[in-house]
XYZ file of C-alpha atoms in Angstrom:
700
model
C 168.974 110.318 81.411
C 167.491 109.596 77.476
C 166.604 112.434 75.500
C 162.972 112.389 76.221
C 163.703 112.584 80.428
C 166.224 115.866 79.760
C 162.862 117.330 78.375
C 160.508 116.598 80.914
C 160.863 118.671 83.649
C 158.465 115.917 85.872
C 161.450 113.470 85.167
C 164.637 114.700 86.064
C 162.890 116.956 89.364
C 162.471 113.259 90.179
C 165.527 111.989 89.340
C 167.265 114.793 92.276
C 164.629 113.599 94.580
C 165.527 109.819 94.613
C 169.146 110.519 94.085
C 170.493 109.404 97.346
C 172.402 112.432 99.194
C 173.706 111.149 102.061
C 177.030 111.278 100.888
C 176.884 114.991 99.442
C 179.104 117.531 100.789
C 177.045 120.172 102.666
C 177.926 122.489 99.337
C 176.321 120.027 96.943
C 179.362 118.699 96.081
C 180.442 119.522 92.237
C 177.388 118.700 90.648
C 175.091 120.455 92.567
C 174.654 123.196 95.297
C 172.698 123.501 98.468
C 169.312 123.354 97.204
C 170.593 119.915 96.675
C 169.208 119.471 100.258
C 165.872 121.127 99.881
C 162.063 120.146 99.635
C 160.580 123.121 97.096
C 159.915 121.997 94.115
C 161.041 125.698 93.123
C 164.228 125.360 94.794
C 165.345 121.904 93.299
C 165.288 122.968 89.800
C 167.728 125.105 90.902
C 169.895 122.818 92.327
C 172.226 121.670 89.483
C 172.700 125.790 88.481
C 176.571 126.588 88.271
C 175.396 129.216 91.053
C 176.441 128.790 94.523
C 173.016 129.179 95.721
C 172.167 128.972 98.881
C 168.035 128.550 101.216
C 167.256 131.396 102.232
C 168.376 131.008 106.435
C 170.829 131.827 108.767
C 173.969 130.619 106.951
C 173.770 133.205 104.478
C 174.173 135.652 105.990
C 176.130 135.075 108.185
C 178.221 134.172 104.725
C 177.198 138.022 103.695
C 178.827 139.276 106.875
C 181.105 137.507 106.905
C 182.476 138.126 103.656
C 181.708 141.295 103.375
C 179.471 140.334 100.266
C 175.994 142.419 99.312
C 173.348 139.231 98.888
C 171.579 138.783 96.011
C 167.872 136.989 96.953
C 166.123 135.558 93.797
C 162.751 134.341 94.619
C 160.098 132.200 91.809
C 158.166 129.939 92.077
C 158.363 126.423 90.205
C 155.058 126.417 87.817
C 156.367 130.313 86.656
C 157.439 130.726 82.699
C 160.027 134.027 83.581
C 161.424 131.841 86.863
C 162.259 129.351 84.062
C 163.653 131.865 80.960
C 165.905 134.009 83.694
C 167.128 130.284 84.250
C 168.242 128.979 81.251
C 169.507 132.138 80.256
C 171.588 134.008 82.992
C 171.756 131.182 85.898
C 172.414 128.041 83.487
C 175.294 130.022 82.584
C 178.663 129.543 84.027
C 180.474 133.099 83.170
C 177.523 134.570 84.564
C 177.037 132.220 87.443
C 180.851 133.333 88.016
C 180.484 136.838 88.458
C 177.766 135.597 90.965
C 179.485 133.622 92.832
C 182.383 136.086 92.645
C 180.512 139.286 94.086
C 177.500 137.550 96.214
C 176.064 135.406 98.589
C 173.212 134.448 96.344
C 170.062 132.918 98.546
C 166.595 131.229 96.304
C 163.664 131.538 97.562
C 159.898 129.565 96.641
C 157.529 132.710 97.031
C 154.748 130.072 97.710
C 156.377 128.473 100.267
C 157.348 131.870 101.441
C 154.697 135.011 100.807
C 155.949 136.807 103.753
C 159.220 137.047 101.785
C 158.115 137.700 98.427
C 155.551 140.291 99.945
C 157.987 142.365 101.955
C 160.668 142.719 98.539
C 157.757 142.816 96.466
C 156.494 146.027 97.808
C 160.319 147.124 97.921
C 160.337 146.689 94.060
C 156.528 148.413 93.264
C 158.534 151.644 95.439
C 161.029 151.433 92.941
C 160.590 150.658 90.031
C 156.171 151.595 89.682
C 156.102 147.411 89.236
C 156.220 144.063 90.116
C 156.868 140.564 88.822
C 158.533 136.855 88.713
C 161.449 136.527 89.489
C 161.403 138.971 91.274
C 165.691 140.276 91.837
C 166.589 141.476 94.914
C 170.164 143.141 96.485
C 170.264 143.692 99.787
C 172.750 144.070 102.853
C 173.674 141.226 105.196
C 170.943 142.649 107.871
C 168.343 142.289 104.766
C 168.028 145.655 103.958
C 167.313 145.894 99.914
C 169.110 148.747 98.432
C 168.468 147.790 94.020
C 165.667 145.516 92.856
C 164.501 143.703 89.310
C 162.799 141.283 87.951
C 164.082 139.541 85.091
C 166.840 140.191 83.406
C 168.590 139.602 80.501
C 171.459 137.599 79.432
C 173.004 140.347 77.303
C 171.609 144.029 75.837
C 168.705 144.470 74.523
C 165.256 147.205 74.017
C 167.885 149.193 76.345
C 168.491 147.329 78.996
C 171.435 145.985 80.142
C 172.329 142.349 80.408
C 172.738 140.931 83.871
C 176.460 140.413 83.693
C 176.446 143.959 83.442
C 174.188 144.570 85.902
C 175.800 142.276 88.554
C 179.366 143.994 88.261
C 177.909 147.776 88.377
C 176.016 146.590 92.119
C 179.249 145.319 92.920
C 181.021 148.563 92.564
C 178.681 150.285 94.407
C 179.000 147.999 97.154
C 182.590 148.882 96.879
C 182.953 152.397 95.923
C 179.751 153.505 97.620
C 178.773 151.300 100.408
C 177.488 153.752 102.468
C 175.310 155.346 100.190
C 173.955 151.925 99.731
C 173.129 151.387 103.269
C 171.650 154.854 104.062
C 168.515 154.018 101.076
C 167.912 150.799 102.248
C 167.349 152.140 106.266
C 165.442 155.212 103.752
C 163.145 151.534 102.594
C 163.171 150.709 105.485
C 161.745 153.546 107.015
C 159.396 154.054 103.918
C 157.858 150.717 104.065
C 157.480 150.260 107.799
C 155.423 153.551 106.728
C 153.939 151.448 103.416
C 152.425 148.742 106.066
C 150.958 150.603 107.931
C 147.028 150.343 108.135
C 144.744 153.056 108.281
C 141.239 152.438 110.724
C 138.288 153.981 109.660
C 134.457 153.299 109.892
C 133.209 150.847 108.772
C 131.960 150.990 105.479
C 128.097 151.934 104.381
C 125.826 151.754 101.026
C 127.923 154.846 99.407
C 131.006 153.136 99.295
C 129.684 149.908 97.684
C 128.149 152.052 95.080
C 131.647 153.605 94.480
C 133.271 150.228 93.985
C 130.551 149.021 92.057
C 131.115 152.474 89.462
C 134.360 151.975 89.304
C 134.157 148.388 88.063
C 131.544 149.506 85.816
C 133.985 151.299 84.509
C 136.341 148.885 83.765
C 134.269 146.333 82.397
C 134.659 145.158 79.003
C 131.244 145.605 77.644
C 132.402 142.993 74.332
C 134.481 140.398 75.952
C 133.989 141.092 79.844
C 135.795 140.767 82.913
C 137.730 143.896 84.069
C 140.761 146.456 82.630
C 143.537 146.006 79.776
C 146.144 143.074 79.503
C 147.552 141.056 81.146
C 143.553 140.000 82.091
C 142.764 138.124 85.268
C 139.331 136.052 85.809
C 139.189 138.206 88.725
C 136.400 135.761 90.818
C 136.330 138.605 93.288
C 135.068 141.637 91.439
C 132.553 138.796 90.739
C 131.516 137.578 93.880
C 131.744 141.136 95.047
C 129.277 141.868 92.185
C 126.889 139.377 93.024
C 126.480 140.365 95.982
C 125.148 144.204 95.414
C 123.179 142.376 92.649
C 121.280 140.922 95.039
C 121.454 143.907 97.711
C 120.325 146.466 95.380
C 118.197 144.788 92.648
C 120.793 145.920 89.974
C 120.025 144.068 87.299
C 123.637 145.627 85.120
C 125.347 144.267 87.847
C 124.056 140.570 86.909
C 124.662 140.355 83.744
C 128.427 141.629 83.879
C 129.402 139.075 85.587
C 127.022 136.190 83.232
C 128.670 138.026 80.464
C 132.242 137.069 82.226
C 131.409 133.969 83.236
C 130.393 132.948 79.513
C 133.694 134.416 77.652
C 135.638 132.686 80.674
C 134.716 129.617 79.451
C 135.198 130.291 75.648
C 138.436 131.816 75.553
C 141.793 130.178 75.393
C 142.367 131.066 78.546
C 140.235 128.018 79.516
C 141.278 124.295 78.789
C 138.161 122.775 76.250
C 140.418 119.288 76.129
C 141.153 118.874 79.356
C 139.137 121.115 82.263
C 140.389 124.327 84.162
C 141.821 127.823 83.747
C 145.039 128.964 82.739
C 146.215 131.729 85.122
C 145.409 134.928 83.027
C 145.716 135.909 79.719
C 147.944 138.439 77.631
C 144.458 139.618 75.310
C 141.480 141.406 76.037
C 139.166 138.445 74.356
C 140.527 135.215 76.293
C 142.442 134.007 73.772
C 145.610 133.649 74.515
C 146.323 132.121 77.905
C 149.793 132.267 79.659
C 149.677 128.722 80.311
C 149.969 127.999 83.541
C 147.384 126.211 85.762
C 146.584 127.123 89.634
C 144.836 125.423 92.590
C 143.749 128.914 93.792
C 142.196 130.250 90.554
C 140.574 126.364 89.724
C 139.026 126.830 93.442
C 138.296 131.256 93.821
C 136.034 130.769 89.551
C 134.619 127.759 90.868
C 132.986 129.491 93.937
C 132.049 132.037 91.444
C 129.967 129.709 89.062
C 128.607 128.368 92.016
C 127.566 131.700 93.183
C 126.243 132.825 89.374
C 124.271 129.487 89.983
C 122.736 129.708 93.079
C 121.966 133.340 91.634
C 120.159 132.019 88.471
C 119.700 128.500 88.344
C 121.348 127.947 85.355
C 122.853 124.916 85.264
C 125.884 125.904 82.501
C 127.777 127.457 85.516
C 127.202 124.538 87.573
C 128.191 122.642 84.722
C 131.858 124.969 84.394
C 132.216 124.376 88.263
C 131.882 120.137 87.852
C 134.347 120.443 85.454
C 137.267 122.350 86.812
C 136.235 119.643 89.505
C 137.063 116.995 87.850
C 140.178 118.249 86.193
C 141.596 119.321 90.280
C 140.650 115.584 91.386
C 141.909 113.911 88.439
C 145.111 116.285 87.883
C 145.935 118.208 90.808
C 144.931 115.341 93.802
C 148.006 113.622 95.875
C 146.839 109.908 96.367
C 147.195 110.992 100.469
C 143.847 113.734 99.322
C 146.501 116.999 99.260
C 146.183 119.217 96.402
C 149.141 119.731 94.311
C 149.658 123.883 93.774
C 150.341 124.104 89.698
C 151.309 122.837 86.434
C 153.536 125.045 84.619
C 153.222 126.573 81.585
C 156.147 125.260 79.742
C 157.188 121.740 78.340
C 160.370 120.812 75.978
C 161.361 124.958 76.866
C 158.480 126.073 74.772
C 155.322 127.966 76.697
C 151.787 126.019 75.810
C 153.289 123.661 74.107
C 151.381 121.125 75.681
C 148.181 122.427 74.481
C 148.630 123.584 71.584
C 147.268 121.642 68.126
C 147.189 121.927 63.973
C 144.581 120.490 61.876
C 146.339 117.464 61.004
C 146.772 117.192 64.419
C 143.223 116.726 65.657
C 142.213 114.796 61.763
C 144.608 111.989 62.304
C 142.738 111.818 65.936
C 139.178 111.894 65.415
C 139.186 111.670 61.732
C 139.185 114.059 58.379
C 135.671 114.070 58.492
C 134.078 115.224 61.718
C 137.655 117.137 62.519
C 136.276 119.730 59.327
C 133.056 120.153 61.827
C 135.655 120.122 65.324
C 138.120 122.495 63.343
C 134.995 124.623 62.291
C 133.784 124.980 66.150
C 137.586 125.474 68.126
C 138.566 127.904 65.295
C 141.219 126.119 63.762
C 143.278 126.637 61.305
C 146.427 125.649 59.132
C 147.484 129.354 59.746
C 147.404 128.943 64.031
C 145.959 131.707 65.739
C 149.339 130.633 68.594
C 152.427 130.363 66.418
C 151.192 128.500 64.120
C 148.950 126.101 66.142
C 145.900 126.408 67.651
C 144.713 127.032 71.227
C 141.142 125.899 71.547
C 138.521 128.547 71.866
C 134.423 128.049 70.860
C 133.993 131.434 69.077
C 130.072 131.194 69.463
C 128.324 128.800 72.375
C 127.914 125.447 70.530
C 124.019 125.927 70.879
C 124.567 128.647 68.039
C 127.430 126.637 65.881
C 124.894 123.482 66.224
C 122.483 126.424 64.654
C 124.128 127.660 62.311
C 125.362 123.731 60.863
C 122.168 122.712 61.104
C 122.884 119.666 64.308
C 121.276 118.650 66.904
C 122.396 120.181 69.842
C 122.533 117.354 71.814
C 124.074 115.269 68.662
C 127.011 117.734 68.697
C 127.127 117.441 73.163
C 127.642 113.816 72.049
C 130.208 114.605 69.753
C 132.053 117.221 71.434
C 132.125 114.920 74.927
C 133.540 112.571 72.289
C 136.483 114.161 70.559
C 137.758 114.928 74.100
C 138.415 111.883 75.682
C 139.835 111.305 71.958
C 142.177 114.177 72.028
C 143.005 113.506 75.938
C 144.072 110.752 75.286
C 146.100 111.901 72.519
C 147.668 114.893 74.390
C 148.573 112.234 77.536
C 151.386 111.033 74.864
C 152.964 114.488 75.390
C 155.608 115.177 77.599
C 153.174 117.015 80.858
C 153.741 119.928 82.222
C 155.341 120.002 84.855
C 153.763 119.848 88.452
C 154.627 121.083 91.562
C 153.035 118.488 94.357
C 154.146 120.890 97.269
C 149.946 120.844 99.300
C 149.933 123.942 100.243
C 147.489 124.682 102.985
C 145.764 127.737 102.676
C 145.349 126.991 98.782
C 143.964 123.911 100.161
C 141.531 125.575 102.446
C 140.168 127.526 99.524
C 139.758 123.960 96.857
C 138.238 122.783 100.683
C 135.719 125.514 99.958
C 134.586 125.092 96.605
C 134.161 121.331 96.935
C 132.108 121.673 99.817
C 129.722 124.386 97.812
C 130.217 121.793 94.769
C 128.754 118.853 96.893
C 125.956 121.107 97.911
C 125.035 122.528 94.892
C 126.179 119.164 92.507
C 125.332 116.222 95.384
C 127.855 114.631 94.265
C 129.607 112.897 96.982
C 133.045 112.500 95.188
C 132.576 116.457 96.093
C 132.615 116.182 99.442
C 134.864 113.431 100.090
C 137.696 114.979 98.723
C 137.156 118.693 100.146
C 136.758 116.302 103.366
C 140.092 114.020 102.819
C 141.902 117.361 102.369
C 141.142 118.958 105.905
C 141.600 115.849 107.540
C 145.191 115.810 106.021
C 146.008 118.859 106.490
C 144.669 118.003 110.135
C 147.189 115.030 109.809
C 150.335 116.202 107.745
C 149.908 119.972 107.794
C 150.267 120.507 112.061
C 152.683 120.645 114.036
C 152.012 118.021 117.403
C 150.982 121.324 119.868
C 148.805 122.170 117.176
C 150.638 124.724 114.991
C 148.923 124.742 111.275
C 152.296 124.766 109.224
C 152.318 126.200 105.359
C 153.666 123.507 103.103
C 154.645 120.104 102.932
C 156.195 117.779 100.409
C 158.282 115.004 100.287
C 157.111 114.047 103.449
C 157.550 117.032 105.395
C 156.093 120.083 106.341
C 157.799 123.250 106.457
C 157.414 126.838 108.012
C 155.062 127.682 110.080
C 151.567 128.668 108.624
C 150.740 132.220 107.472
C 146.916 134.649 108.460
C 146.145 133.533 105.554
C 146.779 129.458 106.429
C 144.571 129.957 109.560
C 142.186 132.208 107.413
C 141.510 130.247 104.124
C 141.478 126.835 106.202
C 139.261 127.937 108.496
C 136.864 129.310 105.465
C 137.111 125.883 103.973
C 135.907 123.942 107.404
C 133.291 126.257 107.511
C 132.068 125.911 104.880
C 132.239 121.755 105.339
C 130.293 122.247 108.216
C 127.230 124.634 106.520
C 126.890 121.977 103.775
C 126.876 118.510 106.674
C 126.086 120.332 109.907
C 128.809 118.114 111.164
C 130.370 119.503 114.441
C 133.630 118.245 114.340
C 134.079 120.926 110.763
C 132.871 123.660 113.379
C 134.348 123.044 116.617
C 138.016 122.638 114.205
C 136.929 126.525 112.934
C 136.119 127.908 116.562
C 140.256 126.591 117.571
C 142.224 127.596 114.845
C 140.328 131.222 114.428
C 140.873 131.382 117.718
C 144.297 130.543 117.587
C 144.604 132.894 114.659
C 143.412 136.040 116.940
C 146.249 134.565 118.785
C 149.175 134.560 116.906
C 148.495 137.066 114.532
C 146.977 139.796 116.290
C 148.514 143.316 115.855
C 147.384 144.998 119.865
C 145.478 147.205 117.897
C 142.481 145.138 115.398
C 144.225 144.445 112.440
C 146.399 140.551 112.035
C 149.530 140.217 111.529
C 150.296 138.258 108.100
C 153.358 137.131 109.624
C 152.499 134.928 113.314
C 154.706 136.051 116.392
C 156.193 133.393 117.099
C 157.615 133.269 113.787
C 160.702 134.531 112.281
C 160.777 138.587 111.981
C 161.460 140.117 108.500
C 162.559 144.198 108.568
C 159.090 145.235 108.998
C 155.973 143.503 110.279
C 153.151 143.405 107.208
C 149.099 143.743 107.547
C 147.463 144.039 104.343
C 143.938 144.999 102.803
C 145.127 144.344 99.416
C 142.319 142.112 98.132
C 144.097 140.972 93.744
C 143.944 137.559 92.968
C 143.163 136.216 96.237
C 141.360 137.818 98.759
C 143.848 139.576 101.010
C 144.514 137.208 104.661
C 142.551 139.338 106.813
C 139.889 139.799 104.508
C 139.195 136.464 104.822
C 139.700 136.179 108.775
C 137.625 138.842 109.129
C 134.141 136.596 107.138
C 135.630 134.066 108.964
C 135.342 135.487 111.908
C 131.475 137.362 111.355
C 130.104 133.604 110.227
C 131.080 131.697 112.998
C 130.082 134.589 115.462
C 126.539 134.633 113.647
C 126.523 130.492 113.365
C 128.016 130.245 116.715
C 126.566 133.081 119.138
C 129.353 133.967 119.917
C 129.597 137.308 120.460
C 134.178 137.862 120.570
C 134.454 136.926 117.277
C 131.755 139.554 116.487
C 133.931 141.970 117.329
C 137.091 141.125 116.579
C 135.997 140.653 112.935
C 134.422 143.867 113.216
C 137.604 145.322 114.908
C 139.748 143.669 111.615
C 137.879 145.771 109.419
C 138.163 149.072 110.886
C 142.005 148.661 111.322
C 141.336 148.709 107.633
C 138.511 150.778 106.355
C 141.186 154.014 105.873
C 142.846 151.971 103.018
C 140.069 150.444 102.191
C 137.394 153.947 101.426
C 140.976 155.539 99.537
C 141.238 152.496 97.128
C 138.237 150.518 97.524
C 138.963 148.185 94.757
C 141.847 146.644 95.526
C 139.803 145.768 98.924
C 136.831 144.642 97.945
C 136.230 141.389 99.616
C 136.791 143.935 102.970
C 133.547 144.998 101.481
C 132.002 141.737 100.932
C 133.250 140.619 104.676
C 131.682 143.833 106.183
C 128.412 143.775 103.835
C 127.597 140.131 105.468
C 127.940 141.603 108.664
C 126.044 144.675 107.735
C 123.585 143.269 105.783
C 120.130 141.918 106.259
C 120.658 138.967 107.681
C 119.066 135.514 107.388
C 119.601 132.819 109.425
C 118.084 129.461 108.938
C 118.594 126.972 112.394
C 117.706 123.712 111.229
C 116.370 120.460 113.727
C 116.537 116.771 113.800
C 118.501 113.503 112.929
C 120.894 115.085 110.815
C 120.219 112.412 108.661
C 116.363 113.384 107.175
C 117.728 116.443 106.819
C 119.191 116.810 103.778
C 116.262 117.911 101.399
C 115.611 121.118 103.609
C 120.129 121.513 103.273
C 119.454 121.169 99.122
C 116.008 124.607 99.918
C 119.327 126.455 101.704
C 121.857 125.496 99.379
C 120.107 125.631 96.090
C 119.198 130.089 96.307
C 121.668 132.617 96.861
C 121.231 133.691 100.189
C 124.382 136.112 100.909
C 124.096 136.917 104.284
C 123.010 133.584 105.262
C 124.301 131.949 108.556
C 123.143 128.903 108.682
C 122.887 126.471 111.943
C 122.325 123.206 113.502
C 120.034 122.674 116.391
C 120.438 119.511 117.316
C 117.552 117.052 117.656
C 115.904 119.213 120.701
C 116.796 121.365 123.205
C 115.880 125.404 122.208
C 115.176 124.543 118.854
C 112.904 121.248 119.226
C 111.423 119.060 116.260
C 107.808 119.157 115.254
C 105.754 116.402 115.629
C 109.382 114.438 114.864
C 109.825 115.636 111.587
C 112.660 117.910 110.084
C 112.642 121.118 111.556
C 113.578 124.581 110.270
C 113.522 128.365 112.212
C 114.169 131.086 110.105
C 114.299 134.766 110.942
C 115.144 137.314 109.187
C 114.761 141.353 108.103
C 114.318 141.426 112.061
C 112.044 139.001 113.032
C 111.562 135.554 113.194
C 108.833 133.110 111.130
C 107.076 130.191 112.117
C 108.835 126.989 111.490
C 107.890 124.743 108.699
C 108.354 120.922 108.236
C 108.696 120.468 104.640
C 111.099 121.516 102.018
C 109.509 123.117 99.987
C 108.037 125.361 102.323
C 111.387 125.856 103.626
C 111.742 127.583 99.718
C 108.843 129.280 99.580
C 109.701 130.863 102.568
C 113.252 131.644 101.250
C 111.996 132.796 98.285
C 109.724 135.366 99.714
C 112.630 136.206 102.113
C 114.515 137.609 98.833
C-alpha cells in the first residue's frame, strides 16, 4: 500500500472489505482481531488494533463470565474525531493493548448501528459523571451492568487526568479486591437507570407551556450571531421549526426574526461548507466560524427542512436556495448507486481535523489567478495569518450583496464569479485526500432525508429531488426490510443488520407521509399506515408510550422510553407526529388516540423541561391547534397547480387529503377541485389554483 493510500482511510477500509477472509481464524489471526468480520465501517476501522476486540454478542459475555473478567465496552462511530484520537493513542499502542487483553474482555460498538446500547450507557455516563460524549467507554460486569464510565482517556497523564494504563490497572485491581462492592454499585446504577427511563405522564399541553418554552428560547438566543446557548454551538433545527410554528400561532414577529437571523448566519459561517455545500456538525465558537468538520446525513435533512419551512413562511428565495445546495451535496456525495443515503463524512484527513476544507491565499491564487484571488480572499476573509492553524476556513463576514456594494461590483457579476470560483476550487479540492465516508445506510436517517427531499421537490419543482426520495424509499423497502416485513436498522456490504428501532420506524413513516403529501400517490400512504401499525405493535409499552427497542429484539438491562429531543428528535415525538398526521389524513381515529396516548405518557417530563422536548410540543400543536384540511379531487396528473398553491404556504397544521375522482368529494365541472375546512367550518369548493391560494391566505 502506497504512502498516500496509508493516509487515505477510504482506501484502507476498502482494502479490508475486499480482503479474502475465508482463510482467517475466528479471532482474526495475528494481523487482525474479530472485528475484521464486521460490516460496520467503524468496527472495521479497529480491525487491525492489537486490542483483542469482540463485537457485541454472546461470545464476548460468555468469555467474560468464563474468565472472570470485567468488560471494557467502547462506543463510537466512524466519523468521530476524538474516537480517532483515542484509537491512535491507545488502541493502536501495543503496550496499552497488552493491559486491555490481560485484564478485560473488550467490546466495540458502532453507536449508529446500535443506538439502544449507546443511549443506555450514555445515560449511565451522564448519571455517573454529569457529562457524556464519544468515545464512550464503560467498564461493566459480564451481566452488562456498568460500574465505571469515561470518555476520552489520554495515553499519558495530562492536565490532572491519569493515563489510560493507570486507569485500566486501577479498575483491574478493584475488580480483583473489591468485586462485591463494584457489583453492588452496578446494581444501584441499574436501579437508578430504571427510574431515569420511567416516563411521567401528564395532561396535553396548553399555550401557557408553549409560551414558557418560547420564553426560555429567547433567554438562550444569541442576538449577535444567531443560534442558541453556549459553545459548542449546534444549529438545533428543531428549535427553529418550533419557533416558526409559534410565530404562525401567535403572530409574534420576534419568533420569526430569530429564525431568519439564525439561518442567515449559519449559511455565512464556517459551519457551512462554502465550496462543496452541506453543514458540518457544530461550531466551537459563538460566530459559527470554526466547525467540528464531520458532516452527518441527519443534519443535512433536518437543517434543510428548517430552511424550507422558512421559505414557506417568508417566500424569500434565499432559504429555498440553501436547501437546494444541501440537496446538491447529498445527491453528489452521500448517495449510494442503489439510492440509499450514506451516514456521514469524517472530520479528519491524514490525521488532521479539517485538512480537506481549509485554504491558504497561495492555494487560492494558484487556482483562480492572483487578481481574482484578491477579491475572493476579501469576500471570504482569507488572510496570510489564517483563522485555523495557519490556514483559512472560508466564511462570509458580510452577505455577498453587501460585499458587492462595498466593492462597487454588480451583484449579478459577483454571483456569477462566485459560482465559477467555487467550481474551480471544488475541482482542486477533490484532488486532496478525501474525508472517510461512512457508507452505512441507516433507515432512520434515510427517512429524514426522504422527508426533506420530498418537501424540496414540492417547493422547487426539481424532479431529481422527488426521484431521489422515491429511490431511497424503494431501497428501504427492498434492502432494509426482512421477508416478513420487519424493518432493519443498517445496511452495508450487501447485508442488512439489527432489527430496526423506534426512530427507524417513526422517521421512515415521516418520509412516506411527506412523499404522499407531495404526490398524492396512495402507495406511500398505504405503506405509512402499515408501518405505523407495526410500530404500535412492536414498541408498545402497554401504558401509551413506546419503547425505543422492539419487544422482539435483544433486551438490555433496562427498557428505555424517552421524550428527549436533541439534535435528533426523539422516536416518541416523531411517532406522535406521524400518528396525528395519519389520523387526520385517513380519518382513522385509532391513530389519533394512539398519538394522544404517546403524548400524555411523557407530558410530566415535558412540562418540567420543555426545551428538551420541543418536538413533542410541535406534535401536540399539530393535534390541538387550529386544523386546516385540504381535500383535492380529480385526476392526480392535473392537480399540480393545486398542490403548488398548498405547499407554497406555511400551514403547520395542514392535513392534505386526496379525494379521488368522485365519491364523497366530486369534481366540479370535471375540473380539479379543492375542498377546504378550517376553524370549524368548511368553505365552498374551488376549481382554480389561484382561488385556492387566496382562500388559504384568507384563513391565515
